[in-house]
Amino acid sequence: MKLNNKGFAISTVLYSLLIMATLILFLLLGNLSFERRTTSDFVDNVKTELNAFADSH
């Protein structure tokens, strides 16, 4: 049985592009998750400080 080298090369390229696209997608989602978490922490800190300042006056 003879292997089809052209089909093997095309499928290898397609699978590698699919894996690369999946990895990039997960990296982007991780980055957005980290940004959201740090922004939420910052908003909570500002809210706490504003409440503390309003309560002290």
mmCIF file with all atom_site columns, C-alpha atoms in Angstrom:
data_model
loop_
_atom_site.group_PDB
_atom_site.id
_atom_site.type_symbol
_atom_site.label_atom_id
_atom_site.label_alt_id
_atom_site.label_comp_id
_atom_site.label_asym_id
_atom_site.label_entity_id
_atom_site.label_seq_id
_atom_site.pdbx_PDB_ins_code
_atom_site.Cartn_x
_atom_site.Cartn_y
_atom_site.Cartn_z
_atom_site.occupancy
_atom_site.B_iso_or_equiv
_atom_site.pdbx_formal_charge
_atom_site.auth_seq_id
_atom_site.auth_comp_id
_atom_site.auth_asym_id
_atom_site.auth_atom_id
_atom_site.pdbx_PDB_model_num
ATOM 1  C CA . MET A 1 1  ? 0.000   0.000  0.000  1.00 0.00 ? 1  MET A CA 1
ATOM 2  C CA . LYS A 1 2  ? 1.453   3.326  -1.105 1.00 0.00 ? 2  LYS A CA 1
ATOM 3  C CA . LEU A 1 3  ? 0.931   6.481  0.966  1.00 0.00 ? 3  LEU A CA 1
ATOM 4  C CA . ASN A 1 4  ? -0.462  9.601  -0.648 1.00 0.00 ? 4  ASN A CA 1
ATOM 5  C CA . ASN A 1 5  ? 2.204   12.172 0.240  1.00 0.00 ? 5  ASN A CA 1
ATOM 6  C CA . LYS A 1 6  ? 0.274   15.200 -1.032 1.00 0.00 ? 6  LYS A CA 1
ATOM 7  C CA . GLY A 1 7  ? -2.808  14.350 1.043  1.00 0.00 ? 7  GLY A CA 1
ATOM 8  C CA . PHE A 1 8  ? -0.659  13.684 4.098  1.00 0.00 ? 8  PHE A CA 1
ATOM 9  C CA . ALA A 1 9  ? 1.064   17.076 3.728  1.00 0.00 ? 9  ALA A CA 1
ATOM 10 C CA . ILE A 1 10 ? -2.220  18.928 3.299  1.00 0.00 ? 10 ILE A CA 1
ATOM 11 C CA . SER A 1 11 ? -3.841  17.261 6.293  1.00 0.00 ? 11 SER A CA 1
ATOM 12 C CA . THR A 1 12 ? -0.732  17.933 8.409  1.00 0.00 ? 12 THR A CA 1
ATOM 13 C CA . VAL A 1 13 ? -0.875  21.631 7.538  1.00 0.00 ? 13 VAL A CA 1
ATOM 14 C CA . LEU A 1 14 ? -4.601  21.811 8.206  1.00 0.00 ? 14 LEU A CA 1
ATOM 15 C CA . TYR A 1 15 ? -4.318  20.077 11.586 1.00 0.00 ? 15 TYR A CA 1
ATOM 16 C CA . SER A 1 16 ? -1.388  22.260 12.625 1.00 0.00 ? 16 SER A CA 1
ATOM 17 C CA . LEU A 1 17 ? -3.327  25.412 11.664 1.00 0.00 ? 17 LEU A CA 1
ATOM 18 C CA . LEU A 1 18 ? -6.324  24.161 13.642 1.00 0.00 ? 18 LEU A CA 1
ATOM 19 C CA . ILE A 1 19 ? -4.179  23.491 16.706 1.00 0.00 ? 19 ILE A CA 1
ATOM 20 C CA . MET A 1 20 ? -2.492  26.906 16.379 1.00 0.00 ? 20 MET A CA 1
ATOM 21 C CA . ALA A 1 21 ? -5.845  28.682 16.054 1.00 0.00 ? 21 ALA A CA 1
ATOM 22 C CA . THR A 1 22 ? -7.146  26.834 19.133 1.00 0.00 ? 22 THR A CA 1
ATOM 23 C CA . LEU A 1 23 ? -4.081  27.808 21.162 1.00 0.00 ? 23 LEU A CA 1
ATOM 24 C CA . ILE A 1 24 ? -4.379  31.456 20.108 1.00 0.00 ? 24 ILE A CA 1
ATOM 25 C CA . LEU A 1 25 ? -8.059  31.440 21.056 1.00 0.00 ? 25 LEU A CA 1
ATOM 26 C CA . PHE A 1 26 ? -7.302  30.036 24.515 1.00 0.00 ? 26 PHE A CA 1
ATOM 27 C CA . LEU A 1 27 ? -4.522  32.591 25.023 1.00 0.00 ? 27 LEU A CA 1
ATOM 28 C CA . LEU A 1 28 ? -6.853  35.447 24.088 1.00 0.00 ? 28 LEU A CA 1
ATOM 29 C CA . LEU A 1 29 ? -9.578  34.161 26.415 1.00 0.00 ? 29 LEU A CA 1
ATOM 30 C CA . GLY A 1 30 ? -7.074  33.809 29.246 1.00 0.00 ? 30 GLY A CA 1
ATOM 31 C CA . ASN A 1 31 ? -5.833  37.331 28.696 1.00 0.00 ? 31 ASN A CA 1
ATOM 32 C CA . LEU A 1 32 ? -9.371  38.735 28.703 1.00 0.00 ? 32 LEU A CA 1
ATOM 33 C CA . SER A 1 33 ? -10.184 36.800 31.862 1.00 0.00 ? 33 SER A CA 1
ATOM 34 C CA . PHE A 1 34 ? -7.106  38.198 33.608 1.00 0.00 ? 34 PHE A CA 1
ATOM 35 C CA . GLU A 1 35 ? -7.985  41.755 32.505 1.00 0.00 ? 35 GLU A CA 1
ATOM 36 C CA . ARG A 1 36 ? -11.551 41.392 33.752 1.00 0.00 ? 36 ARG A CA 1
ATOM 37 C CA . ARG A 1 37 ? -10.392 40.052 37.120 1.00 0.00 ? 37 ARG A CA 1
ATOM 38 C CA . THR A 1 38 ? -7.879  42.875 37.662 1.00 0.00 ? 38 THR A CA 1
ATOM 39 C CA . THR A 1 39 ? -10.409 45.501 36.584 1.00 0.00 ? 39 THR A CA 1
ATOM 40 C CA . SER A 1 40 ? -13.010 44.080 38.973 1.00 0.00 ? 40 SER A CA 1
ATOM 41 C CA . ASP A 1 41 ? -10.472 44.116 41.812 1.00 0.00 ? 41 ASP A CA 1
ATOM 42 C CA . PHE A 1 42 ? -9.600  47.738 41.020 1.00 0.00 ? 42 PHE A CA 1
ATOM 43 C CA . VAL A 1 43 ? -13.274 48.754 40.979 1.00 0.00 ? 43 VAL A CA 1
ATOM 44 C CA . ASP A 1 44 ? -13.852 46.999 44.306 1.00 0.00 ? 44 ASP A CA 1
ATOM 45 C CA . ASN A 1 45 ? -10.853 48.787 45.843 1.00 0.00 ? 45 ASN A CA 1
ATOM 46 C CA . VAL A 1 46 ? -12.076 52.191 44.633 1.00 0.00 ? 46 VAL A CA 1
ATOM 47 C CA . LYS A 1 47 ? -15.580 51.462 45.915 1.00 0.00 ? 47 LYS A CA 1
ATOM 48 C CA . THR A 1 48 ? -14.251 50.452 49.328 1.00 0.00 ? 48 THR A CA 1
ATOM 49 C CA . GLU A 1 49 ? -12.054 53.550 49.616 1.00 0.00 ? 49 GLU A CA 1
ATOM 50 C CA . LEU A 1 50 ? -14.883 55.869 48.552 1.00 0.00 ? 50 LEU A CA 1
ATOM 51 C CA . ASN A 1 51 ? -17.237 54.297 51.108 1.00 0.00 ? 51 ASN A CA 1
ATOM 52 C CA . ALA A 1 52 ? -14.599 54.587 53.821 1.00 0.00 ? 52 ALA A CA 1
ATOM 53 C CA . PHE A 1 53 ? -14.012 58.260 52.948 1.00 0.00 ? 53 PHE A CA 1
ATOM 54 C CA . ALA A 1 54 ? -17.760 59.004 52.899 1.00 0.00 ? 54 ALA A CA 1
ATOM 55 C CA . ASP A 1 55 ? -18.248 57.282 56.280 1.00 0.00 ? 55 ASP A CA 1
ATOM 56 C CA . SER A 1 56 ? -15.401 59.208 57.902 1.00 0.00 ? 56 SER A CA 1
ATOM 57 C CA . HIS A 1 57 ? -16.874 62.628 57.012 1.00 0.00 ? 57 HIS A CA 1
#
